[in-house]
Amino acid sequence: MTIFPRNRRRSAAASAAVALVALATLATTAAPASASASIPTAAAVTVAATPSALALPRPTGPYATGRDALLLTDHDRPDPWAPDAGPRRLSVTLHYPARPGTGGDPAPYLAEEEARLMLAQRGLDDPAWPGRVSAARTHARTAAAPAPGRFPLVVLSPGFGTPRATLTGLAEELASRGYVVASADHPYETTGMELPDGRVLPCAACDAVDAQPDEAGRRKVLAAVSTGRAADVSFLLDRLTGPRPAWRHARTIDPHRIGMAGHSIGGNAAASTMAADRRVDAGVNMDGMFFDPVSARGLGGRPFLMLGTEPGHGPGGGDTTWDEGWTRLDGFKRWLTVRDSGHFTFTDTPEIGEQLGIVDPSAPLSAARSTTITRAYVTAFFDRSLRGRPARLLDGPSPAHPEVLFRRP
């Protein structure tokens, strides 16, 4: 992916903006977590004298949204990437339907140190940028009272090397439409996960990928990432829906309606989790290679959506694991690709990048269309799969979304 300049002026701040096009690539230079992943090689942006605040698009559903956070420890499982560090821990953000007018201010996008590490990994150390990215405006309010009722649960898993914050826009949208959403950071699989005491966990899994002598070795490690995340999610479901739930608003979750979606390796993890845990009723893979193949036994007739780039994730495209996975899916299934999209189309990256004036000719789909398409099809899929609602959007091509191709190999 090559980024062409809108003008020729460069500055430290302008160079730092380049990294935001590829937030999800920060640890994938040795082995990208998707066949379509790539890293920008050149860029320039127009930087205003007084930069405006970064902001995610407002959710469109009828509910106000609340936000909460948990740090969970699985005392029965040592961390697979840092066994000497002790038991596996998960940092989780909960978005949920809330009562209007309750709660405090919207939470910041992510911790400033996590933002600094994302930028520093790309060799970008402008001191102004971590604070600006961290403070990007979100819409869910902390400590908001939950709306009455019980709601389906959707778990979100981010791309390899990236924090859960990159899926915030989708999480807020789903919450506004009546879902509880649990977004998980998987420790030692991102450039830096900050703990409540200020300690930051490095990306040991990235080091494990980099240490492999060949592509086969890298794929084996990435398959272990996916199956490890399945174990993470099973533990998370225990703590959210079990007899002694860890979350104070757990009563709002309907434990009999659970879905999972992920970007890149997180999308692979959705299939891995469904193969390992029958509680997950439906899954979405957003542009992720199946390093851990879809089970040869299928997924027990449960629905699955593959939503990816065109042509990289079309039939016979660059990622042949989708062709194999499609044949093994044994329930309701859809294989959709999006014209003019890039690997990060399905995350917050287009919204952030476009506000910074970044041009990417290899993925010209606008931020607005990226957001609209991702929200529309993921929500329609879960509405159909977890709520039994009609989802005509999934029946075939829509004139409202001409970029979306229905693939039936």
GROMACS .gro file of C-alpha atoms in nm:
model
  409
    1MET     CA    1   0.000   0.000   0.000
    2THR     CA    2   0.151   0.329  -0.110
    3ILE     CA    3   0.022   0.658   0.026
    4PHE     CA    4   0.045   0.951  -0.214
    5PRO     CA    5   0.081   1.306  -0.086
    6ARG     CA    6  -0.180   1.578  -0.104
    7ASN     CA    7   0.103   1.827  -0.078
    8ARG     CA    8   0.478   1.808  -0.046
    9ARG     CA    9   0.522   1.966   0.297
   10ARG     CA   10   0.640   1.727   0.565
   11SER     CA   11   0.662   1.769   0.940
   12ALA     CA   12   0.712   1.543   1.239
   13ALA     CA   13   0.339   1.556   1.307
   14ALA     CA   14   0.257   1.481   0.944
   15SER     CA   15   0.490   1.183   0.942
   16ALA     CA   16   0.330   1.056   1.262
   17ALA     CA   17  -0.011   1.062   1.097
   18VAL     CA   18   0.109   0.797   0.851
   19ALA     CA   19   0.112   0.536   1.126
   20LEU     CA   20  -0.259   0.571   1.184
   21VAL     CA   21  -0.331   0.418   0.844
   22ALA     CA   22  -0.180   0.093   0.972
   23LEU     CA   23  -0.261   0.071   1.341
   24ALA     CA   24  -0.326  -0.298   1.298
   25THR     CA   25   0.006  -0.371   1.127
   26LEU     CA   26   0.233  -0.270   1.411
   27ALA     CA   27   0.351  -0.621   1.489
   28THR     CA   28   0.297  -0.794   1.155
   29THR     CA   29   0.602  -0.703   0.952
   30ALA     CA   30   0.735  -1.060   0.975
   31ALA     CA   31   0.404  -1.233   0.899
   32PRO     CA   32   0.091  -1.031   0.832
   33ALA     CA   33  -0.220  -1.153   1.011
   34SER     CA   34  -0.411  -1.144   0.684
   35ALA     CA   35  -0.318  -1.221   0.327
   36SER     CA   36  -0.423  -0.869   0.236
   37ALA     CA   37  -0.231  -0.682   0.505
   38SER     CA   38   0.034  -0.435   0.393
   39ILE     CA   39   0.233  -0.144   0.529
   40PRO     CA   40   0.247   0.205   0.381
   41THR     CA   41   0.580   0.300   0.231
   42ALA     CA   42   0.539   0.675   0.173
   43ALA     CA   43   0.294   0.944   0.278
   44ALA     CA   44   0.231   1.309   0.337
   45VAL     CA   45  -0.065   1.486   0.488
   46THR     CA   46  -0.189   1.838   0.530
   47VAL     CA   47  -0.166   1.933   0.897
   48ALA     CA   48  -0.368   2.229   1.019
   49ALA     CA   49  -0.201   2.489   1.239
   50THR     CA   50  -0.446   2.398   1.517
   51PRO     CA   51  -0.547   2.035   1.463
   52SER     CA   52  -0.910   1.956   1.532
   53ALA     CA   53  -0.995   1.679   1.775
   54LEU     CA   54  -1.015   1.329   1.637
   55ALA     CA   55  -1.362   1.179   1.668
   56LEU     CA   56  -1.538   0.852   1.595
   57PRO     CA   57  -1.871   0.865   1.409
   58ARG     CA   58  -2.179   0.881   1.628
   59PRO     CA   59  -2.370   0.551   1.678
   60THR     CA   60  -2.698   0.532   1.489
   61GLY     CA   61  -2.912   0.302   1.706
   62PRO     CA   62  -3.195   0.398   1.941
   63TYR     CA   63  -3.008   0.333   2.266
   64ALA     CA   64  -2.768   0.556   2.454
   65THR     CA   65  -2.446   0.366   2.524
   66GLY     CA   66  -2.251   0.302   2.841
   67ARG     CA   67  -1.895   0.185   2.890
   68ASP     CA   68  -1.726  -0.013   3.165
   69ALA     CA   69  -1.393  -0.196   3.204
   70LEU     CA   70  -1.271  -0.517   3.366
   71LEU     CA   71  -0.935  -0.680   3.430
   72LEU     CA   72  -0.987  -1.055   3.461
   73THR     CA   73  -0.736  -1.318   3.574
   74ASP     CA   74  -0.760  -1.683   3.473
   75HIS     CA   75  -0.587  -1.856   3.763
   76ASP     CA   76  -0.621  -2.196   3.594
   77ARG     CA   77  -0.406  -2.105   3.293
   78PRO     CA   78  -0.054  -1.964   3.273
   79ASP     CA   79   0.003  -1.707   3.005
   80PRO     CA   80   0.114  -1.895   2.691
   81TRP     CA   81   0.350  -1.616   2.577
   82ALA     CA   82   0.501  -1.525   2.915
   83PRO     CA   83   0.468  -1.826   3.151
   84ASP     CA   84   0.694  -1.665   3.411
   85ALA     CA   85   0.452  -1.371   3.436
   86GLY     CA   86   0.189  -1.587   3.602
   87PRO     CA   87  -0.173  -1.652   3.508
   88ARG     CA   88  -0.340  -1.527   3.192
   89ARG     CA   89  -0.513  -1.188   3.223
   90LEU     CA   90  -0.766  -1.017   2.999
   91SER     CA   91  -0.836  -0.646   2.977
   92VAL     CA   92  -1.197  -0.603   2.866
   93THR     CA   93  -1.412  -0.306   2.768
   94LEU     CA   94  -1.789  -0.346   2.798
   95HIS     CA   95  -2.022  -0.134   2.586
   96TYR     CA   96  -2.392  -0.170   2.662
   97PRO     CA   97  -2.735  -0.013   2.603
   98ALA     CA   98  -2.781   0.260   2.863
   99ARG     CA   99  -3.048   0.485   3.007
  100PRO     CA  100  -3.039   0.827   2.839
  101GLY     CA  101  -2.889   1.109   3.041
  102THR     CA  102  -2.694   0.886   3.284
  103GLY     CA  103  -2.322   0.841   3.329
  104GLY     CA  104  -2.020   1.067   3.316
  105ASP     CA  105  -1.811   1.191   3.027
  106PRO     CA  106  -1.730   0.969   2.727
  107ALA     CA  107  -1.417   0.767   2.793
  108PRO     CA  108  -1.091   0.839   2.606
  109TYR     CA  109  -1.012   0.623   2.307
  110LEU     CA  110  -0.720   0.436   2.467
  111ALA     CA  111  -0.447   0.488   2.724
  112GLU     CA  112  -0.185   0.745   2.624
  113GLU     CA  113   0.103   0.505   2.685
  114GLU     CA  114  -0.060   0.247   2.458
  115ALA     CA  115  -0.093   0.514   2.190
  116ARG     CA  116   0.272   0.612   2.236
  117LEU     CA  117   0.385   0.253   2.194
  118MET     CA  118   0.182   0.208   1.878
  119LEU     CA  119   0.346   0.513   1.726
  120ALA     CA  120   0.693   0.436   1.862
  121GLN     CA  121   0.687   0.090   1.708
  122ARG     CA  122   0.675   0.270   1.373
  123GLY     CA  123   0.967   0.492   1.471
  124LEU     CA  124   0.740   0.793   1.539
  125ASP     CA  125   0.809   0.982   1.859
  126ASP     CA  126   0.641   1.323   1.824
  127PRO     CA  127   0.538   1.396   2.185
  128ALA     CA  128   0.206   1.555   2.084
  129TRP     CA  129   0.064   1.255   1.903
  130PRO     CA  130   0.001   1.001   2.182
  131GLY     CA  131  -0.217   1.245   2.371
  132ARG     CA  132  -0.414   1.337   2.061
  133VAL     CA  133  -0.483   0.976   1.963
  134SER     CA  134  -0.564   0.879   2.321
  135ALA     CA  135  -0.815   1.162   2.351
  136ALA     CA  136  -1.004   1.084   2.030
  137ARG     CA  137  -1.371   1.153   2.103
  138THR     CA  138  -1.590   0.849   2.166
  139HIS     CA  139  -1.961   0.842   2.251
  140ALA     CA  140  -2.023   0.582   2.524
  141ARG     CA  141  -2.045   0.728   2.874
  142THR     CA  142  -1.872   0.579   3.176
  143ALA     CA  143  -2.083   0.465   3.473
  144ALA     CA  144  -2.408   0.495   3.275
  145ALA     CA  145  -2.708   0.305   3.412
  146PRO     CA  146  -2.797   0.007   3.190
  147ALA     CA  147  -3.121   0.013   2.994
  148PRO     CA  148  -3.386  -0.230   3.120
  149GLY     CA  149  -3.398  -0.573   2.961
  150ARG     CA  150  -3.163  -0.854   2.862
  151PHE     CA  151  -2.953  -0.824   2.550
  152PRO     CA  152  -2.746  -1.053   2.328
  153LEU     CA  153  -2.371  -1.052   2.392
  154VAL     CA  154  -2.114  -0.995   2.116
  155VAL     CA  155  -1.741  -1.049   2.183
  156LEU     CA  156  -1.495  -0.850   1.970
  157SER     CA  157  -1.134  -0.956   1.916
  158PRO     CA  158  -0.884  -0.718   1.746
  159GLY     CA  159  -0.611  -0.779   1.491
  160PHE     CA  160  -0.271  -0.918   1.587
  161GLY     CA  161  -0.050  -0.654   1.743
  162THR     CA  162  -0.331  -0.402   1.792
  163PRO     CA  163  -0.540  -0.295   2.092
  164ARG     CA  164  -0.912  -0.348   2.130
  165ALA     CA  165  -0.961   0.026   2.088
  166THR     CA  166  -0.943  -0.016   1.709
  167LEU     CA  167  -1.292  -0.173   1.720
  168THR     CA  168  -1.449   0.096   1.940
  169GLY     CA  169  -1.670   0.240   1.664
  170LEU     CA  170  -1.826  -0.100   1.590
  171ALA     CA  171  -1.869  -0.172   1.962
  172GLU     CA  172  -2.053   0.157   2.018
  173GLU     CA  173  -2.277   0.095   1.716
  174LEU     CA  174  -2.376  -0.253   1.832
  175ALA     CA  175  -2.443  -0.129   2.185
  176SER     CA  176  -2.666   0.147   2.047
  177ARG     CA  177  -2.865  -0.123   1.868
  178GLY     CA  178  -2.927  -0.334   2.174
  179TYR     CA  179  -2.622  -0.554   2.225
  180VAL     CA  180  -2.381  -0.590   2.514
  181VAL     CA  181  -2.033  -0.587   2.358
  182ALA     CA  182  -1.720  -0.722   2.526
  183SER     CA  183  -1.397  -0.614   2.351
  184ALA     CA  184  -1.091  -0.800   2.475
  185ASP     CA  185  -0.722  -0.716   2.474
  186HIS     CA  186  -0.526  -1.040   2.466
  187PRO     CA  187  -0.208  -0.984   2.672
  188TYR     CA  188   0.133  -1.007   2.509
  189GLU     CA  189  -0.037  -0.992   2.164
  190THR     CA  190  -0.041  -0.615   2.123
  191THR     CA  191   0.236  -0.354   2.115
  192GLY     CA  192   0.150  -0.268   2.473
  193MET     CA  193  -0.134  -0.345   2.714
  194GLU     CA  194  -0.143  -0.111   3.011
  195LEU     CA  195  -0.251  -0.258   3.345
  196PRO     CA  196  -0.434  -0.052   3.612
  197ASP     CA  197  -0.110  -0.018   3.812
  198GLY     CA  198   0.064   0.146   3.513
  199ARG     CA  199   0.270  -0.152   3.404
  200VAL     CA  200   0.268  -0.222   3.032
  201LEU     CA  201   0.285  -0.573   2.889
  202PRO     CA  202   0.495  -0.602   2.568
  203CYS     CA  203   0.411  -0.806   2.258
  204ALA     CA  204   0.584  -1.135   2.335
  205ALA     CA  205   0.375  -1.311   2.069
  206CYS     CA  206   0.515  -1.068   1.810
  207ASP     CA  207   0.865  -1.170   1.916
  208ALA     CA  208   0.766  -1.536   1.881
  209VAL     CA  209   0.650  -1.475   1.523
  210ASP     CA  210   0.966  -1.281   1.438
  211ALA     CA  211   1.184  -1.562   1.575
  212GLN     CA  212   1.051  -1.822   1.331
  213PRO     CA  213   1.288  -1.929   1.053
  214ASP     CA  214   1.025  -1.962   0.780
  215GLU     CA  215   0.666  -1.898   0.677
  216ALA     CA  216   0.549  -2.237   0.806
  217GLY     CA  217   0.683  -2.155   1.150
  218ARG     CA  218   0.516  -1.814   1.151
  219ARG     CA  219   0.183  -1.964   1.047
  220LYS     CA  220   0.209  -2.220   1.327
  221VAL     CA  221   0.260  -1.945   1.587
  222LEU     CA  222  -0.031  -1.743   1.447
  223ALA     CA  223  -0.253  -2.052   1.459
  224ALA     CA  224  -0.161  -2.078   1.827
  225VAL     CA  225  -0.263  -1.713   1.869
  226SER     CA  226  -0.608  -1.797   1.732
  227THR     CA  227  -0.664  -2.107   1.945
  228GLY     CA  228  -0.528  -1.925   2.249
  229ARG     CA  229  -0.783  -1.651   2.196
  230ALA     CA  230  -1.054  -1.917   2.188
  231ALA     CA  231  -0.948  -2.017   2.538
  232ASP     CA  232  -0.950  -1.650   2.639
  233VAL     CA  233  -1.306  -1.605   2.516
  234SER     CA  234  -1.431  -1.919   2.688
  235PHE     CA  235  -1.288  -1.788   3.014
  236LEU     CA  236  -1.445  -1.447   2.947
  237LEU     CA  237  -1.786  -1.607   2.892
  238ASP     CA  238  -1.749  -1.795   3.221
  239ARG     CA  239  -1.685  -1.465   3.401
  240LEU     CA  240  -1.967  -1.278   3.229
  241THR     CA  241  -2.242  -1.541   3.227
  242GLY     CA  242  -2.145  -1.786   3.502
  243PRO     CA  243  -2.294  -1.816   3.851
  244ARG     CA  244  -2.063  -1.549   3.995
  245PRO     CA  245  -2.024  -1.293   3.719
  246ALA     CA  246  -1.740  -1.043   3.736
  247TRP     CA  247  -1.934  -0.756   3.580
  248ARG     CA  248  -2.178  -0.554   3.791
  249HIS     CA  249  -2.431  -0.531   3.505
  250ALA     CA  250  -2.406  -0.896   3.398
  251ARG     CA  251  -2.780  -0.937   3.451
  252THR     CA  252  -2.831  -0.742   3.127
  253ILE     CA  253  -2.669  -1.027   2.924
  254ASP     CA  254  -2.881  -1.301   2.775
  255PRO     CA  255  -2.642  -1.601   2.801
  256HIS     CA  256  -2.837  -1.794   2.538
  257ARG     CA  257  -2.762  -1.542   2.261
  258ILE     CA  258  -2.387  -1.495   2.209
  259GLY     CA  259  -2.192  -1.396   1.900
  260MET     CA  260  -1.829  -1.315   1.823
  261ALA     CA  261  -1.664  -1.098   1.560
  262GLY     CA  262  -1.301  -1.017   1.501
  263HIS     CA  263  -1.069  -0.835   1.268
  264SER     CA  264  -0.773  -1.011   1.106
  265ILE     CA  265  -0.645  -1.278   1.348
  266GLY     CA  266  -0.944  -1.191   1.567
  267GLY     CA  267  -1.170  -1.306   1.283
  268ASN     CA  268  -0.987  -1.638   1.272
  269ALA     CA  269  -1.034  -1.656   1.649
  270ALA     CA  270  -1.411  -1.628   1.604
  271ALA     CA  271  -1.409  -1.958   1.412
  272SER     CA  272  -1.161  -2.115   1.657
  273THR     CA  273  -1.382  -2.015   1.948
  274MET     CA  274  -1.696  -2.156   1.787
  275ALA     CA  275  -1.516  -2.486   1.727
  276ALA     CA  276  -1.418  -2.501   2.094
  277ASP     CA  277  -1.721  -2.352   2.270
  278ARG     CA  278  -2.083  -2.427   2.183
  279ARG     CA  279  -2.203  -2.118   2.371
  280VAL     CA  280  -2.102  -1.896   2.078
  281ASP     CA  281  -2.398  -1.903   1.841
  282ALA     CA  282  -2.262  -1.701   1.546
  283GLY     CA  283  -1.932  -1.563   1.418
  284VAL     CA  284  -1.786  -1.298   1.187
  285ASN     CA  285  -1.441  -1.293   1.032
  286MET     CA  286  -1.346  -0.946   0.907
  287ASP     CA  287  -1.057  -0.994   0.664
  288GLY     CA  288  -0.861  -1.248   0.865
  289MET     CA  289  -0.665  -1.544   0.727
  290PHE     CA  290  -0.765  -1.879   0.881
  291PHE     CA  291  -0.424  -1.969   1.023
  292ASP     CA  292  -0.620  -2.213   1.240
  293PRO     CA  293  -0.841  -2.375   0.973
  294VAL     CA  294  -1.216  -2.395   1.008
  295SER     CA  295  -1.291  -2.729   1.173
  296ALA     CA  296  -1.329  -3.014   0.925
  297ARG     CA  297  -1.640  -3.109   1.126
  298GLY     CA  298  -1.793  -2.770   1.055
  299LEU     CA  299  -1.937  -2.544   1.324
  300GLY     CA  300  -2.239  -2.749   1.421
  301GLY     CA  301  -2.471  -2.570   1.179
  302ARG     CA  302  -2.411  -2.231   1.337
  303PRO     CA  303  -2.405  -1.920   1.114
  304PHE     CA  304  -2.085  -1.752   1.002
  305LEU     CA  305  -2.008  -1.439   0.798
  306MET     CA  306  -1.686  -1.380   0.605
  307LEU     CA  307  -1.648  -1.009   0.525
  308GLY     CA  308  -1.330  -0.913   0.343
  309THR     CA  309  -1.142  -0.714   0.085
  310GLU     CA  310  -1.184  -0.736  -0.291
  311PRO     CA  311  -0.999  -0.896  -0.465
  312GLY     CA  312  -0.770  -1.029  -0.190
  313HIS     CA  313  -1.044  -1.224  -0.015
  314GLY     CA  314  -1.254  -1.317  -0.314
  315PRO     CA  315  -1.279  -1.679  -0.430
  316GLY     CA  316  -0.943  -1.791  -0.566
  317GLY     CA  317  -0.785  -1.471  -0.438
  318GLY     CA  318  -0.468  -1.421  -0.240
  319ASP     CA  319  -0.597  -1.598   0.071
  320THR     CA  320  -0.691  -1.954  -0.021
  321THR     CA  321  -0.783  -2.034   0.342
  322TRP     CA  322  -1.116  -1.863   0.274
  323ASP     CA  323  -1.194  -2.103  -0.011
  324GLU     CA  324  -1.124  -2.399   0.217
  325GLY     CA  325  -1.310  -2.244   0.511
  326TRP     CA  326  -1.618  -2.175   0.299
  327THR     CA  327  -1.654  -2.542   0.207
  328ARG     CA  328  -1.641  -2.641   0.574
  329LEU     CA  329  -1.898  -2.393   0.705
  330ASP     CA  330  -2.216  -2.596   0.753
  331GLY     CA  331  -2.478  -2.342   0.865
  332PHE     CA  332  -2.616  -2.019   0.727
  333LYS     CA  333  -2.316  -1.848   0.570
  334ARG     CA  334  -2.227  -1.547   0.362
  335TRP     CA  335  -1.904  -1.457   0.184
  336LEU     CA  336  -1.897  -1.085   0.112
  337THR     CA  337  -1.616  -0.875  -0.031
  338VAL     CA  338  -1.596  -0.497  -0.055
  339ARG     CA  339  -1.460  -0.310  -0.357
  340ASP     CA  340  -1.192  -0.043  -0.300
  341SER     CA  341  -1.140  -0.162   0.058
  342GLY     CA  342  -0.821  -0.234   0.251
  343HIS     CA  343  -0.732  -0.463   0.538
  344PHE     CA  344  -0.825  -0.196   0.794
  345THR     CA  345  -1.152  -0.089   0.633
  346PHE     CA  346  -1.341  -0.281   0.902
  347THR     CA  347  -1.181  -0.095   1.194
  348ASP     CA  348  -1.165   0.268   1.313
  349THR     CA  349  -0.853   0.333   1.107
  350PRO     CA  350  -1.026   0.490   0.802
  351GLU     CA  351  -1.213   0.739   1.019
  352ILE     CA  352  -0.896   0.845   1.202
  353GLY     CA  353  -0.681   0.848   0.890
  354GLU     CA  354  -0.922   1.049   0.678
  355GLN     CA  355  -0.954   1.318   0.945
  356LEU     CA  356  -0.577   1.353   0.922
  357GLY     CA  357  -0.585   1.398   0.544
  358ILE     CA  358  -0.422   1.066   0.455
  359VAL     CA  359  -0.455   0.941   0.096
  360ASP     CA  360  -0.432   0.567   0.024
  361PRO     CA  361  -0.492   0.495  -0.347
  362SER     CA  362  -0.488   0.118  -0.289
  363ALA     CA  363  -0.794   0.147  -0.062
  364PRO     CA  364  -0.993   0.447  -0.188
  365LEU     CA  365  -1.317   0.357  -0.010
  366SER     CA  366  -1.408   0.659   0.202
  367ALA     CA  367  -1.421   0.648   0.580
  368ALA     CA  368  -1.794   0.714   0.573
  369ARG     CA  369  -1.859   0.420   0.339
  370SER     CA  370  -1.620   0.195   0.534
  371THR     CA  371  -1.809   0.269   0.854
  372THR     CA  372  -2.154   0.238   0.700
  373ILE     CA  373  -2.081  -0.095   0.531
  374THR     CA  374  -1.916  -0.254   0.833
  375ARG     CA  375  -2.193  -0.144   1.067
  376ALA     CA  376  -2.473  -0.244   0.831
  377TYR     CA  377  -2.361  -0.597   0.748
  378VAL     CA  378  -2.226  -0.698   1.091
  379THR     CA  379  -2.541  -0.570   1.261
  380ALA     CA  380  -2.771  -0.738   1.006
  381PHE     CA  381  -2.588  -1.066   1.053
  382PHE     CA  382  -2.620  -1.061   1.432
  383ASP     CA  383  -2.981  -0.941   1.416
  384ARG     CA  384  -3.060  -1.245   1.203
  385SER     CA  385  -2.845  -1.492   1.395
  386LEU     CA  386  -2.906  -1.386   1.756
  387ARG     CA  387  -3.248  -1.222   1.736
  388GLY     CA  388  -3.421  -1.409   1.456
  389ARG     CA  389  -3.500  -1.086   1.274
  390PRO     CA  390  -3.534  -1.064   0.896
  391ALA     CA  391  -3.212  -0.943   0.735
  392ARG     CA  392  -3.287  -0.867   0.371
  393LEU     CA  393  -2.946  -0.706   0.342
  394LEU     CA  394  -2.798  -1.056   0.353
  395ASP     CA  395  -3.023  -1.192   0.078
  396GLY     CA  396  -2.828  -1.042  -0.211
  397PRO     CA  397  -2.672  -0.729  -0.360
  398SER     CA  398  -2.817  -0.399  -0.237
  399PRO     CA  399  -2.834  -0.077  -0.440
  400ALA     CA  400  -2.756   0.107  -0.116
  401HIS     CA  401  -2.420  -0.074  -0.095
  402PRO     CA  402  -2.291  -0.124  -0.450
  403GLU     CA  403  -1.937  -0.185  -0.322
  404VAL     CA  404  -2.044  -0.513  -0.154
  405LEU     CA  405  -2.015  -0.830  -0.362
  406PHE     CA  406  -2.191  -1.156  -0.274
  407ARG     CA  407  -1.957  -1.445  -0.347
  408ARG     CA  408  -2.103  -1.794  -0.401
  409PRO     CA  409  -1.820  -2.013  -0.531
   0.00000   0.00000   0.00000
